[in-house]
Structure formats: structure tokens, C-alpha cells
PDB file of C-alpha atoms and ligand atoms in Angstrom:
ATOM      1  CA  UNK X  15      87.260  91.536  94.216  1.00 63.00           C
ATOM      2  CA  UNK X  16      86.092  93.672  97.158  1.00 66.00           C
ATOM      3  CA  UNK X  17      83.235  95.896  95.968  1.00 65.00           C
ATOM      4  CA  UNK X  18      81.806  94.268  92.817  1.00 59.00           C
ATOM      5  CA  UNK X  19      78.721  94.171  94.424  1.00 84.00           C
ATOM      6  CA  UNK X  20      78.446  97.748  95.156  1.00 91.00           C
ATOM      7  CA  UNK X  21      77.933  99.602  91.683  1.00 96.00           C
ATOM      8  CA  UNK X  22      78.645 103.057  92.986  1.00 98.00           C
ATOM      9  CA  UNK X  23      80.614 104.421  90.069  1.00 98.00           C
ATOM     10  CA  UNK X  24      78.411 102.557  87.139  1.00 98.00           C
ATOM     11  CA  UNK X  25      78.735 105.264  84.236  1.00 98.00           C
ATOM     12  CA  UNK X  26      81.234 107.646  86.124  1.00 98.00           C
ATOM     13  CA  UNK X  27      84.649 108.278  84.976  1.00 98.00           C
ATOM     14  CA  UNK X  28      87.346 108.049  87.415  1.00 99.00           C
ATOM     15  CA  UNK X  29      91.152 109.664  86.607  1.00 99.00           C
ATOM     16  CA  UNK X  30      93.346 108.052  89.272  1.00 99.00           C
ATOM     17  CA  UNK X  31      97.257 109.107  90.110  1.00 99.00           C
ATOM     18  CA  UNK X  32      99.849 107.063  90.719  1.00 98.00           C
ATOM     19  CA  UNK X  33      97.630 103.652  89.533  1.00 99.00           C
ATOM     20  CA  UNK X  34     100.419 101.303  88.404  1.00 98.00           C
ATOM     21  CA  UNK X  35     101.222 100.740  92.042  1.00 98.00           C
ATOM     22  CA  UNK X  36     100.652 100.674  95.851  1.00 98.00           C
ATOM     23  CA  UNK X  37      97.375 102.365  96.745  1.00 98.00           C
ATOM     24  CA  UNK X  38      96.693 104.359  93.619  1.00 98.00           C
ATOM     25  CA  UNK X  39      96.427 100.440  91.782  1.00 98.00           C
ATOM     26  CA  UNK X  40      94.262  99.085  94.430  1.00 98.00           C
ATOM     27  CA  UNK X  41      91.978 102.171  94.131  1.00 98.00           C
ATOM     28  CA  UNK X  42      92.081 101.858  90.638  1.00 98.00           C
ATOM     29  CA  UNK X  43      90.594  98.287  90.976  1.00 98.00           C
ATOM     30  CA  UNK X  44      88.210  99.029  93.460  1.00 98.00           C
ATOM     31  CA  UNK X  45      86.729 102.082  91.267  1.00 98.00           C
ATOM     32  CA  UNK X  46      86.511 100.239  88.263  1.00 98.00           C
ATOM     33  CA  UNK X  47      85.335  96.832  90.280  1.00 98.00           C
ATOM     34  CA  UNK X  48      82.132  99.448  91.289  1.00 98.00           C
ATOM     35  CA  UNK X  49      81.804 100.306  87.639  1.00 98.00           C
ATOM     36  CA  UNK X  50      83.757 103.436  86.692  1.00 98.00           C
ATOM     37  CA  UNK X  51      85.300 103.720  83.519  1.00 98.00           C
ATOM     38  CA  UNK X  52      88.982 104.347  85.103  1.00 99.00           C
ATOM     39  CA  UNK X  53      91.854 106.756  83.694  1.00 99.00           C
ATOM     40  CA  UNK X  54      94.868 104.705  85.129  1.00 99.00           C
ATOM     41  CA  UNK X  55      97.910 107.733  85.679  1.00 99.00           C
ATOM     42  CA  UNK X  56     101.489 107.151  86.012  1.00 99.00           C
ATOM     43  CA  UNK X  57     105.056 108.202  85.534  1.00 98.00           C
ATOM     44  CA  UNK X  58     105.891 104.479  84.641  1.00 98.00           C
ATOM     45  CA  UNK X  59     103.252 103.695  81.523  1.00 98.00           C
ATOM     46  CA  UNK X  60     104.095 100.267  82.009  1.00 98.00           C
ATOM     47  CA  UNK X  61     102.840  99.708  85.628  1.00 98.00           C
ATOM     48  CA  UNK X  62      99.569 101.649  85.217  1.00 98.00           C
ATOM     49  CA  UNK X  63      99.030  99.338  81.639  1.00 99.00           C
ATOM     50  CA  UNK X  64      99.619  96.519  83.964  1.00 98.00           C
ATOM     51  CA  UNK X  65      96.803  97.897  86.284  1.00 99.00           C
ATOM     52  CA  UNK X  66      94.931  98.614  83.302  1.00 99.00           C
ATOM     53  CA  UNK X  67      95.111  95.269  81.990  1.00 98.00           C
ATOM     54  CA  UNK X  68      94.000  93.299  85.345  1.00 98.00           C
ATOM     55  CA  UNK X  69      90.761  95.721  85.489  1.00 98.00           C
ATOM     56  CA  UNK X  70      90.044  94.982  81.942  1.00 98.00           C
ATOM     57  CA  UNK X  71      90.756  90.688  82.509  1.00 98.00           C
ATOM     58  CA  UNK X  72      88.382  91.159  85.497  1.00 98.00           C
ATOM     59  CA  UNK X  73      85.789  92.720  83.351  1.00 98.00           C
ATOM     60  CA  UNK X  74      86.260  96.356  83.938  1.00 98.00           C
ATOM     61  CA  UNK X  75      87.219  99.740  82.144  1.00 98.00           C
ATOM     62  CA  UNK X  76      90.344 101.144  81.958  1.00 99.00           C
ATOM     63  CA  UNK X  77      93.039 102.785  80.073  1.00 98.00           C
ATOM     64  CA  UNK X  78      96.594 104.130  81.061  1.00 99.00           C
ATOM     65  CA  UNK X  79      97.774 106.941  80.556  1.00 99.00           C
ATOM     66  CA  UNK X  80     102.206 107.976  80.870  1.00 98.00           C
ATOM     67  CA  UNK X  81     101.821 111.294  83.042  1.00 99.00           C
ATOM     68  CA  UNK X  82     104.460 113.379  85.167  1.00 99.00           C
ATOM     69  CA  UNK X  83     102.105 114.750  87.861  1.00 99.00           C
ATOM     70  CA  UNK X  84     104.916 117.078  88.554  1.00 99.00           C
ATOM     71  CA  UNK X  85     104.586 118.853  84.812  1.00 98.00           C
ATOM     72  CA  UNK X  86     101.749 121.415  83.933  1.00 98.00           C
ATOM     73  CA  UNK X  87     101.847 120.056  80.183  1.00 98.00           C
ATOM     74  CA  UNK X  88     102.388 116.157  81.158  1.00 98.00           C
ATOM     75  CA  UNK X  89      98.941 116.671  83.573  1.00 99.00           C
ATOM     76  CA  UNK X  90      97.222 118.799  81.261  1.00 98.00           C
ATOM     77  CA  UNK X  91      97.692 116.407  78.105  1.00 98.00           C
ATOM     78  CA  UNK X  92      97.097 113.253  80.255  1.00 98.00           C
ATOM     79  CA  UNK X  93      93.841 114.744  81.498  1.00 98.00           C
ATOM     80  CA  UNK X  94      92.570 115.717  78.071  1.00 98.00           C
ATOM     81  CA  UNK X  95      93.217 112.519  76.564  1.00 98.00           C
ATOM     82  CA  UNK X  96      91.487 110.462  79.564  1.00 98.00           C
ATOM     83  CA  UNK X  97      88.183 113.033  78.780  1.00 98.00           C
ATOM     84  CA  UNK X  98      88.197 112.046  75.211  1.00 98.00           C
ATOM     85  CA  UNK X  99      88.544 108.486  76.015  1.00 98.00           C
ATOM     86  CA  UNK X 100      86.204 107.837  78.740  1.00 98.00           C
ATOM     87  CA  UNK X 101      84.078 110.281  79.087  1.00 98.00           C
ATOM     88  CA  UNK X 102      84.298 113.566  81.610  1.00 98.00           C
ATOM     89  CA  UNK X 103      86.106 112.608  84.910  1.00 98.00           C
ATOM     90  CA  UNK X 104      83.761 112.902  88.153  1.00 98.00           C
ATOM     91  CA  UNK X 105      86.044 111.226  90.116  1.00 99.00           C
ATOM     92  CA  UNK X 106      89.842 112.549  90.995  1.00 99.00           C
ATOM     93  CA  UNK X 107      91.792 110.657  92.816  1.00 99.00           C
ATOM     94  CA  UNK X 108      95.634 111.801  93.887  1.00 99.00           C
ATOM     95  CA  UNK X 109      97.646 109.141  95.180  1.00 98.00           C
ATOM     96  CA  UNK X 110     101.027 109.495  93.197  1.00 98.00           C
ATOM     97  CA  UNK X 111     103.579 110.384  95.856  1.00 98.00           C
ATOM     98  CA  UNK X 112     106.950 109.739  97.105  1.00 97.00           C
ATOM     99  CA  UNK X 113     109.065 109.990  99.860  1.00 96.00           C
ATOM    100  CA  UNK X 114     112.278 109.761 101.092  1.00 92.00           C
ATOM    101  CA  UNK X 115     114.051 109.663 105.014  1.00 93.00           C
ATOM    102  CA  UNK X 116     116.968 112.176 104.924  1.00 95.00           C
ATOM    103  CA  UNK X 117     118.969 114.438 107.447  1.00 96.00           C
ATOM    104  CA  UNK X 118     117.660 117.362 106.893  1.00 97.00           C
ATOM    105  CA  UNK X 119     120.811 119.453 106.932  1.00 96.00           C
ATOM    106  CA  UNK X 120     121.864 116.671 104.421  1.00 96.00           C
ATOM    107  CA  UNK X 121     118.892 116.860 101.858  1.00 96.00           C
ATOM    108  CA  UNK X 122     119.673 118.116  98.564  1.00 97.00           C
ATOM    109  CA  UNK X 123     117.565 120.719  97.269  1.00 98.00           C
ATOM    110  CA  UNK X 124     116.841 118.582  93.952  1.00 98.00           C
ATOM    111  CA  UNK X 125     115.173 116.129  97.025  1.00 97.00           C
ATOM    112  CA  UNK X 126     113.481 118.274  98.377  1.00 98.00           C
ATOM    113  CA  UNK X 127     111.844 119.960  95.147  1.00 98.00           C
ATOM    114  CA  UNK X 128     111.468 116.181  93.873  1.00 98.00           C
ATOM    115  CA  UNK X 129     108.918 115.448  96.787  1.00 98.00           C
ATOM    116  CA  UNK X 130     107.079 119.300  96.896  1.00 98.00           C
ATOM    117  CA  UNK X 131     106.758 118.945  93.434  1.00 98.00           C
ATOM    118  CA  UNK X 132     105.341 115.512  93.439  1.00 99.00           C
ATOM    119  CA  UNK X 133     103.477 115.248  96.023  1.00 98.00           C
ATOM    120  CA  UNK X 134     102.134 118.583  96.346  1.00 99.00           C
ATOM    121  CA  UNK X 135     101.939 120.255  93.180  1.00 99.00           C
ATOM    122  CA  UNK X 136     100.773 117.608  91.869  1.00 99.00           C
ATOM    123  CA  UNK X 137      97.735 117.227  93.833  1.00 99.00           C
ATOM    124  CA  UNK X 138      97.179 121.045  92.992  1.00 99.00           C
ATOM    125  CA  UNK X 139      97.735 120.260  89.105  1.00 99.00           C
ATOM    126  CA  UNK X 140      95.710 117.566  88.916  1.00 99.00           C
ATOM    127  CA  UNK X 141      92.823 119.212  90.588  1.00 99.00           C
ATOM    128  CA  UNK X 142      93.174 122.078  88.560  1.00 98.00           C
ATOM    129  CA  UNK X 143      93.043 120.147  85.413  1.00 98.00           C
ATOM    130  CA  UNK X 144      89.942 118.229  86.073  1.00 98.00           C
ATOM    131  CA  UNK X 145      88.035 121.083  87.858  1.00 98.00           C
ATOM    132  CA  UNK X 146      87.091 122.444  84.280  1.00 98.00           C
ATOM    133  CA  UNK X 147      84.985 119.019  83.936  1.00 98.00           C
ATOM    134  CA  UNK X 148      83.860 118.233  87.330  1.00 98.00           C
ATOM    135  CA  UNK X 149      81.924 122.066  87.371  1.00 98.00           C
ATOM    136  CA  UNK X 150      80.026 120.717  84.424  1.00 98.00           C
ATOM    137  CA  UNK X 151      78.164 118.470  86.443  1.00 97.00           C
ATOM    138  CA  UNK X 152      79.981 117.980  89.480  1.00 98.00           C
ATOM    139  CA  UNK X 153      82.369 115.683  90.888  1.00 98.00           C
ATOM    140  CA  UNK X 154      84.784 114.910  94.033  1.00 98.00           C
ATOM    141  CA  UNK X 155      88.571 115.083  94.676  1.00 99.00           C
ATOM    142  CA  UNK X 156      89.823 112.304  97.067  1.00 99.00           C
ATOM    143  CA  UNK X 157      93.826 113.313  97.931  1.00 99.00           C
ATOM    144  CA  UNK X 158      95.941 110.795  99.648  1.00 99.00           C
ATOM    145  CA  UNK X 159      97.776 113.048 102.656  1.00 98.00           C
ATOM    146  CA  UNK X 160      99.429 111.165 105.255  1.00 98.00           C
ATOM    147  CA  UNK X 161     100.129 110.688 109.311  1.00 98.00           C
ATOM    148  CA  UNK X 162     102.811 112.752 108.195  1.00 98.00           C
ATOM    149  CA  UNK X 163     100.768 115.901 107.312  1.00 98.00           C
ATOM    150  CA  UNK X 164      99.190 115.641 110.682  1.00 98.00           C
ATOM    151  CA  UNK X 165     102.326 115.252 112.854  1.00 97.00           C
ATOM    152  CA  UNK X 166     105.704 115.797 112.978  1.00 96.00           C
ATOM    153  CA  UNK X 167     108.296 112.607 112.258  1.00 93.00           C
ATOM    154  CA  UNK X 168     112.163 112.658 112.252  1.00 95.00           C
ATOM    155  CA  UNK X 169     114.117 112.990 108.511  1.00 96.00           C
ATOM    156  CA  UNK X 170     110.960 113.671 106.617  1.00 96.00           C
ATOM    157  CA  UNK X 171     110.616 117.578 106.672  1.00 98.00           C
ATOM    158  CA  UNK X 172     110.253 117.376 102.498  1.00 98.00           C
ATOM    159  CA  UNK X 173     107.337 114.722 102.942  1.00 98.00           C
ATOM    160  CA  UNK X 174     105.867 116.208 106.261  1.00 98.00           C
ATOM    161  CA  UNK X 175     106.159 119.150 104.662  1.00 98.00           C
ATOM    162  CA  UNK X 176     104.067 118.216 101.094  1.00 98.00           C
ATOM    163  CA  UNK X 177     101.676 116.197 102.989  1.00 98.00           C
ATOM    164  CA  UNK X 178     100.698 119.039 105.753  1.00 98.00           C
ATOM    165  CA  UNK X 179     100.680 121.121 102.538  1.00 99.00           C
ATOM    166  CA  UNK X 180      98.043 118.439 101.123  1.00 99.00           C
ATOM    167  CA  UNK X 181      96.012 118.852 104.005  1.00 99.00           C
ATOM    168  CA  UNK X 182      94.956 122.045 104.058  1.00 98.00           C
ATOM    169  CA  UNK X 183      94.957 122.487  99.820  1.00 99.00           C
ATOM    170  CA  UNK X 184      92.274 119.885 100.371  1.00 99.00           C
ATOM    171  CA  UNK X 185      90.380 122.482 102.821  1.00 99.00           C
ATOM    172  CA  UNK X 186      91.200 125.375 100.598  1.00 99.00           C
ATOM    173  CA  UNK X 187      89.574 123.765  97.672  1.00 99.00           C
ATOM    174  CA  UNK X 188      87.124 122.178  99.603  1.00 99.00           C
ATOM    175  CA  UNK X 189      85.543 125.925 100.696  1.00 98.00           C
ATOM    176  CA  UNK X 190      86.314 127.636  97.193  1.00 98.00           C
ATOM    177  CA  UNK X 191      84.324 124.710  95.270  1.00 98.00           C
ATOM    178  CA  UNK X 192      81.404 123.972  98.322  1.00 98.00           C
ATOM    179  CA  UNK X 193      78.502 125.534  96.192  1.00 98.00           C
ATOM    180  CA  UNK X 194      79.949 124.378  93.156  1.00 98.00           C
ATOM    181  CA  UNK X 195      78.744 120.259  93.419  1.00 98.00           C
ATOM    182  CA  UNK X 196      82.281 119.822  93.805  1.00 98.00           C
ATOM    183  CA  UNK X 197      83.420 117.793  97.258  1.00 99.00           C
ATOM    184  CA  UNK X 198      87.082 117.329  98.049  1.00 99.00           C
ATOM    185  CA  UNK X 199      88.477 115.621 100.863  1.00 99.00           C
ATOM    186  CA  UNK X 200      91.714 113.178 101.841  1.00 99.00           C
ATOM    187  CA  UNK X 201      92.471 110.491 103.420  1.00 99.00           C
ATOM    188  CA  UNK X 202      95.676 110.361 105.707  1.00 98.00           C
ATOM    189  CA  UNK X 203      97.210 106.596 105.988  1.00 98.00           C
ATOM    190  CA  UNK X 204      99.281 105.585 108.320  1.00 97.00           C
ATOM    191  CA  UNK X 205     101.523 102.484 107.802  1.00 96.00           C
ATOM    192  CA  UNK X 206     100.382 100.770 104.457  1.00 97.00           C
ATOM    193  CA  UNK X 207     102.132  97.628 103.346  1.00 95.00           C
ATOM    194  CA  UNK X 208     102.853  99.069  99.528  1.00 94.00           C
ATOM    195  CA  UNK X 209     106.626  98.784  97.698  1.00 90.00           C
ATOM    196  CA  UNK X 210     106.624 103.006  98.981  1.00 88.00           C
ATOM    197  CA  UNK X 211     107.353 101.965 102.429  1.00 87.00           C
ATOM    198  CA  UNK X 212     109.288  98.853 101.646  1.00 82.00           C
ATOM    199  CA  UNK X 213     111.631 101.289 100.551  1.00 80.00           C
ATOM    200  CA  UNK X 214     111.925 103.316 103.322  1.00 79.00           C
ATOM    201  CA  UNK X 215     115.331 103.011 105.006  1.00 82.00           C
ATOM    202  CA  UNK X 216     116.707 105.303 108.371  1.00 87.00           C
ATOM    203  CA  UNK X 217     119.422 107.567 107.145  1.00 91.00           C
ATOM    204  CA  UNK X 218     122.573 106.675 107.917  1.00 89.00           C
ATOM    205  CA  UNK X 219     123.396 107.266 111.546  1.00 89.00           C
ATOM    206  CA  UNK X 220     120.403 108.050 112.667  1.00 89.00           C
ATOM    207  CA  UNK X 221     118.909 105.472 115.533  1.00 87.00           C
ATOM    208  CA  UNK X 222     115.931 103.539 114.426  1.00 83.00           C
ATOM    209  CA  UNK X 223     113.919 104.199 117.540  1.00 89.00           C
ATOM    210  CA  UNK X 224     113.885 107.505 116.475  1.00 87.00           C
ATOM    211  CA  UNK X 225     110.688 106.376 113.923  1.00 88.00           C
ATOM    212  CA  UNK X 226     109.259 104.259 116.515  1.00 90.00           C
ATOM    213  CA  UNK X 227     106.502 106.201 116.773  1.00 90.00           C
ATOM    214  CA  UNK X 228     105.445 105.469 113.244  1.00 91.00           C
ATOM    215  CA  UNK X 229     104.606 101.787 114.019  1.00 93.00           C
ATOM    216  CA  UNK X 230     100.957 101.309 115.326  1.00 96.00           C
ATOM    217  CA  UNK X 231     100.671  98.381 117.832  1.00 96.00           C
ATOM    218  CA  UNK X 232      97.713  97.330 115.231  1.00 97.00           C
ATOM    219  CA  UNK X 233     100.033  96.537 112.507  1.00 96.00           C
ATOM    220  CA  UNK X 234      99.821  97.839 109.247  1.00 96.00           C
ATOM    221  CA  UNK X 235      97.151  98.104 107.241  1.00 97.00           C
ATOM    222  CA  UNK X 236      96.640  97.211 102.998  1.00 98.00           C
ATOM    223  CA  UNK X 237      96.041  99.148 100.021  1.00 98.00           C
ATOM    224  CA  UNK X 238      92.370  97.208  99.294  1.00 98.00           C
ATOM    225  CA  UNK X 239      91.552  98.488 103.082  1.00 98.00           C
ATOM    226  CA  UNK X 240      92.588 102.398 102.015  1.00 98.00           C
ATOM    227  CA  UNK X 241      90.945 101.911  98.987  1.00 98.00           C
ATOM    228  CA  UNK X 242      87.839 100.844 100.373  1.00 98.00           C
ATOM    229  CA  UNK X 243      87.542 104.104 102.351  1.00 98.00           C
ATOM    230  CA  UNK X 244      88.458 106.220  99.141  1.00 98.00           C
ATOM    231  CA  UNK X 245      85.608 104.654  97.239  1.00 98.00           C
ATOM    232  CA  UNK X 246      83.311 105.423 100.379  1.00 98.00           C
ATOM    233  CA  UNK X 247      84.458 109.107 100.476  1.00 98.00           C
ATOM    234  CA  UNK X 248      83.785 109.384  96.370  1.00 98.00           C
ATOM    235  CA  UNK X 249      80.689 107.859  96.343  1.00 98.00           C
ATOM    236  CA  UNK X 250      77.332 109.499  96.980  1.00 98.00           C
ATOM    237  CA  UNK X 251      77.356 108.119 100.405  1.00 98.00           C
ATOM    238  CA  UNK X 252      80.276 110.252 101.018  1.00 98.00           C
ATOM    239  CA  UNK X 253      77.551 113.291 100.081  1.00 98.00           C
ATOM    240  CA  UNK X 254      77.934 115.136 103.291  1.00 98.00           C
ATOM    241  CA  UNK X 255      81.842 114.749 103.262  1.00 98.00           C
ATOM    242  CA  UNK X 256      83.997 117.600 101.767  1.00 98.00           C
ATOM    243  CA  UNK X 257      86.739 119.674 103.704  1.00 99.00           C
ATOM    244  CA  UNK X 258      87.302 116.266 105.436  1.00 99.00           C
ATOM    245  CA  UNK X 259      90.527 114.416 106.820  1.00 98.00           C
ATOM    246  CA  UNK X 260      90.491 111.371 107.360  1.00 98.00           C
ATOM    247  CA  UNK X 261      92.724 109.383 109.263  1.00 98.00           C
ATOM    248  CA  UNK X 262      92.894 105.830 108.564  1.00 98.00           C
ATOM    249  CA  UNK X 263      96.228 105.190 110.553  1.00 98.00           C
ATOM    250  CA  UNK X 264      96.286 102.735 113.013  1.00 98.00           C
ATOM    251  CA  UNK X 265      95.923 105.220 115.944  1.00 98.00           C
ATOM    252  CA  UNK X 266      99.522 107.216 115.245  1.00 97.00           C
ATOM    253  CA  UNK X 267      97.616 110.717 115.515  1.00 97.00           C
ATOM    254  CA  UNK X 268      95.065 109.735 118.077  1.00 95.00           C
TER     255      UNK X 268
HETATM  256  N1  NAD O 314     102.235 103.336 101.877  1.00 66.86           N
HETATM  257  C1  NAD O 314     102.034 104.058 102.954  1.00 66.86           C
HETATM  258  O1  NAD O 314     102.258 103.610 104.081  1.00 66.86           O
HETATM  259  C2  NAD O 314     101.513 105.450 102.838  1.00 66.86           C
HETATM  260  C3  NAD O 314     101.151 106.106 104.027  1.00 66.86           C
HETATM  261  C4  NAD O 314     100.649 107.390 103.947  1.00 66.86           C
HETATM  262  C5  NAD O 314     100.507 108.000 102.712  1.00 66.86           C
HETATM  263  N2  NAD O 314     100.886 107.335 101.589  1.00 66.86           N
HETATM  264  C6  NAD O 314     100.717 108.030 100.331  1.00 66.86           C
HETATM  265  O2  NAD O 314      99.936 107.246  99.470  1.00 66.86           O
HETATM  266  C7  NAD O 314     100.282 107.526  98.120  1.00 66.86           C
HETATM  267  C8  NAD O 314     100.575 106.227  97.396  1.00 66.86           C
HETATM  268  O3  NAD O 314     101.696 105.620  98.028  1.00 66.86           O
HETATM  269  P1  NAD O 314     102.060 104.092  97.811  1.00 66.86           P
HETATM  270  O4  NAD O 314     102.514 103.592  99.134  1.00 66.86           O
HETATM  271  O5  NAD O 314     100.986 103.389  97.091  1.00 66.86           O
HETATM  272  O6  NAD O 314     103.371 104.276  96.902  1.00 66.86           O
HETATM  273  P2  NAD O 314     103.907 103.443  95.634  1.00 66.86           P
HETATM  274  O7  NAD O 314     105.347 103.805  95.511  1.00 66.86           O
HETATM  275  O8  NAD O 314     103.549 101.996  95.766  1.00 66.86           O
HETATM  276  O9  NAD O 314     103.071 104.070  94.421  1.00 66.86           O
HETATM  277  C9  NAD O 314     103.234 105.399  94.037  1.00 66.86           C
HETATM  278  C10 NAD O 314     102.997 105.492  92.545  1.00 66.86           C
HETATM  279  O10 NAD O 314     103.124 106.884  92.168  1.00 66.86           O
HETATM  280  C11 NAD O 314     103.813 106.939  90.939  1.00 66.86           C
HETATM  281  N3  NAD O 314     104.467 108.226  90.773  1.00 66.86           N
HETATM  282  C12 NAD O 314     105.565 108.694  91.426  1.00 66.86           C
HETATM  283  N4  NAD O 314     105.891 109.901  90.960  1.00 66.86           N
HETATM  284  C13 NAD O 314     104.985 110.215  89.999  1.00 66.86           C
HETATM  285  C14 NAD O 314     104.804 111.338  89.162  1.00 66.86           C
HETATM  286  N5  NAD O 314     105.651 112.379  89.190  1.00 66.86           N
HETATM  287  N6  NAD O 314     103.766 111.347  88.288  1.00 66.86           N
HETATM  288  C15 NAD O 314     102.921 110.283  88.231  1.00 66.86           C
HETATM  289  N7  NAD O 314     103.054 109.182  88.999  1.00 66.86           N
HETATM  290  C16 NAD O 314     104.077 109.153  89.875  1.00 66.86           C
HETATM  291  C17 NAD O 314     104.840 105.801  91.031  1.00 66.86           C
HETATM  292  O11 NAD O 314     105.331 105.445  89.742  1.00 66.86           O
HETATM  293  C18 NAD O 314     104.028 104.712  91.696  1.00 66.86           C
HETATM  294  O12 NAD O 314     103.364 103.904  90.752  1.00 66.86           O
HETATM  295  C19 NAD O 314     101.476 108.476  98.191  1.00 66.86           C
HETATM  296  O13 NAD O 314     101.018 109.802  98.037  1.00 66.86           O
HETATM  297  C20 NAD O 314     102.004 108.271  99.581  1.00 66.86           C
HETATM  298  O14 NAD O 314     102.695 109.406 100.052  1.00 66.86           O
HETATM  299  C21 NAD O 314     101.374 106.076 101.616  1.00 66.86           C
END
């Protein structure tokens, strides 16, 4: 496993968002591969127990935990559970998301709230739930943004939208916490090969050239690669980092 040499995270807890799949698992591997006791969050229990399991069969720590990022209570429970468990989280990182290409003038508003709430709110909720702990002793908030909060792309205002809007929540945290021990930063993929983008289809009628522009004549990249630069970013070699974005995208916002 990438990173079992490095120890960065030996007797830190780490809560980590949408773990049972895509990047959020792979970061969840990697954190716990470094040695942090890892808090494995998702809407689908079964997928982060999955993750949880593999950690623990490779030696690790982990435990899962069934939370709606999306719901004040769901976040608040999950977060107070994963404290009593494993100790006080240091280590936040957001990666539960979704997204969906849609006609704008087509979207329905359930859509649209689905994805702000999700992938936006949810960032916010889960910061604000783990801030408590992290001003005990400090701690760092890694959020995965996107190309898309740094550009503009056709039938993704709800996504473009919640990702720009994780962008600069990183920044506004990022200043409120900066004499607080408390660093927060993101990371904006590009093209990642994860079942997210699999899923991904062109609405009908629209012309597929039309996303062209979101294909990086370096391929794609992998979850272990993103999750490589989260662990840098939320380790102490990351110390300097906060208010950062960074883009990890194949070029597409060069
Ligand atoms: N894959 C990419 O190319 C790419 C590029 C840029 C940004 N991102 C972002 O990276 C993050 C992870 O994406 P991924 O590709 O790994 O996706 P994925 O679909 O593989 O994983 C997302 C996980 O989030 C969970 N989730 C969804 N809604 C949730 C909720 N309300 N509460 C808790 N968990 C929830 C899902 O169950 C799933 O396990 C997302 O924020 C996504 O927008 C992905």
C-alpha cells in the first residue's frame, strides 16, 4: 500500500466523508496505511464497512460510521460517535459529493438542492462539527473541490456551482481559523477514474464535444494519486499550507 512507510498520522484520528467509495476510500486507506485511527463516513454503511474492513485486514484502524452529510443531526451524531470511538479527530477530510450533467432549464429543483446540499453544505457541516475538537489541539480540513469550482463547464451549473462554493468556504475558514492551529485547504481534481464519473452521461441532446474540454491530453488520473496529495496537505509537511487550492487536474485550468 502506498504510504506505509510514511507514519504521518501515527496516533491522529482522521474522520473521512464519502469513504466507502472513489476517492474518499482511497484516502481512507492511505490515512490509516500512515497510521491514523480512521472514522470511515458514508450514506451507504455498507460501502464505508467494506472500506473499513480492508484497512483493518491490512493492519489498520478503522470504523464506519452511516452518515447523511446533507443532515445537521446525521453529521452531528456521526461525528460524536467517531470522537468517542477513536479518539478526537485532527484530521477532516470532505470528499462525499455528487454530481449530475443536466440542461439547466431542465434541472429540477430537488437536483439542484440534492447537489448544494451535498456537496456544499456538507463540507460546511462537517467542518463545523469537528471544529469544536480540532480547537482543542488543532487540526486541518482537506475539502475535495473540483476543475469545476475553478471554471465554467456546460450542464453542471448545480455542481459548478457547489464546488466554486467549496472553494472559497475553504478560504473563508481558512482566515477565520489561521491563529487558531487550525489549517484548511482543498484539493481540486480534474478527471479521476472513480464509479462518480463512470456515471457521468451528456444530457440528452446535447453534443458531446461540448465537454471536450474536460478531457486532459494526460489522461486521467486515480484515486491513490489524489489521495497521496491529501495526505501531503494534512500532514505536518503541509504546515505552511492553509487557504490553499490545489489543482491536481491534468492541466484543464492551466
Ligand atoms: N472523480 C472525479 O473525477 C472527481 C473530480 C473532481 C472532484 N471530485 C470530487 O471528489 C469527491 C469524491 O468523488 P468520487 O469520484 O470518489 O465519487 P464516488 O461516487 O466514487 O464516491 C462518493 C461517495 O460519497 C458518498 N456520498 C454521497 N452522498 C453522500 C451523503 N449525502 N452523505 C455521505 N456520503 C455521501 C457516496 O455514497 C460515495 O461513497 C466528490 O466530492 C467529487 O465531486 C471527483
Amino acid at each position: 500500500m502506498p504510504g506505509e512507510n510514511l507514519r504521518r498520522f501515527e496516533g491522529r484520528t482522521a474522520v473521512v466523508t464519502g469513504a466507502g467509495s472513489g476517492l474518499g476510500k482511497a484516502t481512507a486507506a492511505r490515512l490509516a496505511a500512515e497510521g491514523a485511527s480512521v472514522a470511515c463516513v458514508d450514506l451507504v454503511v455498507d460501502a464505508a464497512a467494506e472500506t473499513a474492513k480492508e484497512i483493518g485486514a491490512a493492519g489498520g484502524t478503522a470504523k464506519a460510521y452511516r452518515v447523511d452529510v446533507s443532515d445537521p443531526a446525521s453529521v452531528r451524531d456521526g461525528v460524536s460517535a467517531a470522537a468517542q470511538d477513536l479518539g478526537r479527530p485532527s484530521v477532516l477530510v470532505n470528499c462525499a459529493g455528487i454530481g449530475k450533467f443536466a440542461h439547466s432549464h431542465e434541472m429540477p429543483f430537488e437536483d439542484w438542492s440534492r447537489i448544494i446540499g451535498v456537496n456544499l453544505t456538507g463540507t460546511f457541516l462537517m467542518a463545523q462539527a469537528v471544529l469544536p475538537h480540532m480547537l482543542e489541539g488543532g487540526g486541518n480540513i482537506v475539502n475535495i473541490a473540483s476543475n469545476a469550482g475553478l471554471m465554467g463547464a456546460p450542464f453542471s451549473a448545480a455542481y459548478c456551482a457547489s464546488k466554486g462554493g467549496v472553494v472559497n468556504l475553504t478560504r473563508a475558514l481558512a482566515d477565520e481559523y489561521l491563529r487558531k492551529n487550525v489549517r484548511v485547504n482543498a484539493v481540486a481534481p480534474g478527471m479521476i477514474d472513480t464509479p462518480l464519473t463512470n456515471k457521468f452521461e451528456v444530457p440528452a441532446g446535447a453534443n458531446p464535444k461540448a465537454i471536450a474540454k474536460l478531457a486532459s491530453p494526460l489522461g486521467v488520473s486515480s484515486p491513490a494519486e489524489v489521495a497521496a496529495l491529501v495526505a501531503f496537505i494534512a500532514s505536518d509537511e503541509g504546515r505552511y499550507m492553509t487557504g490553499s487550492i490545489v489543482s491536481i487536474d491534468g492541466g484543464l485550468t492551466i
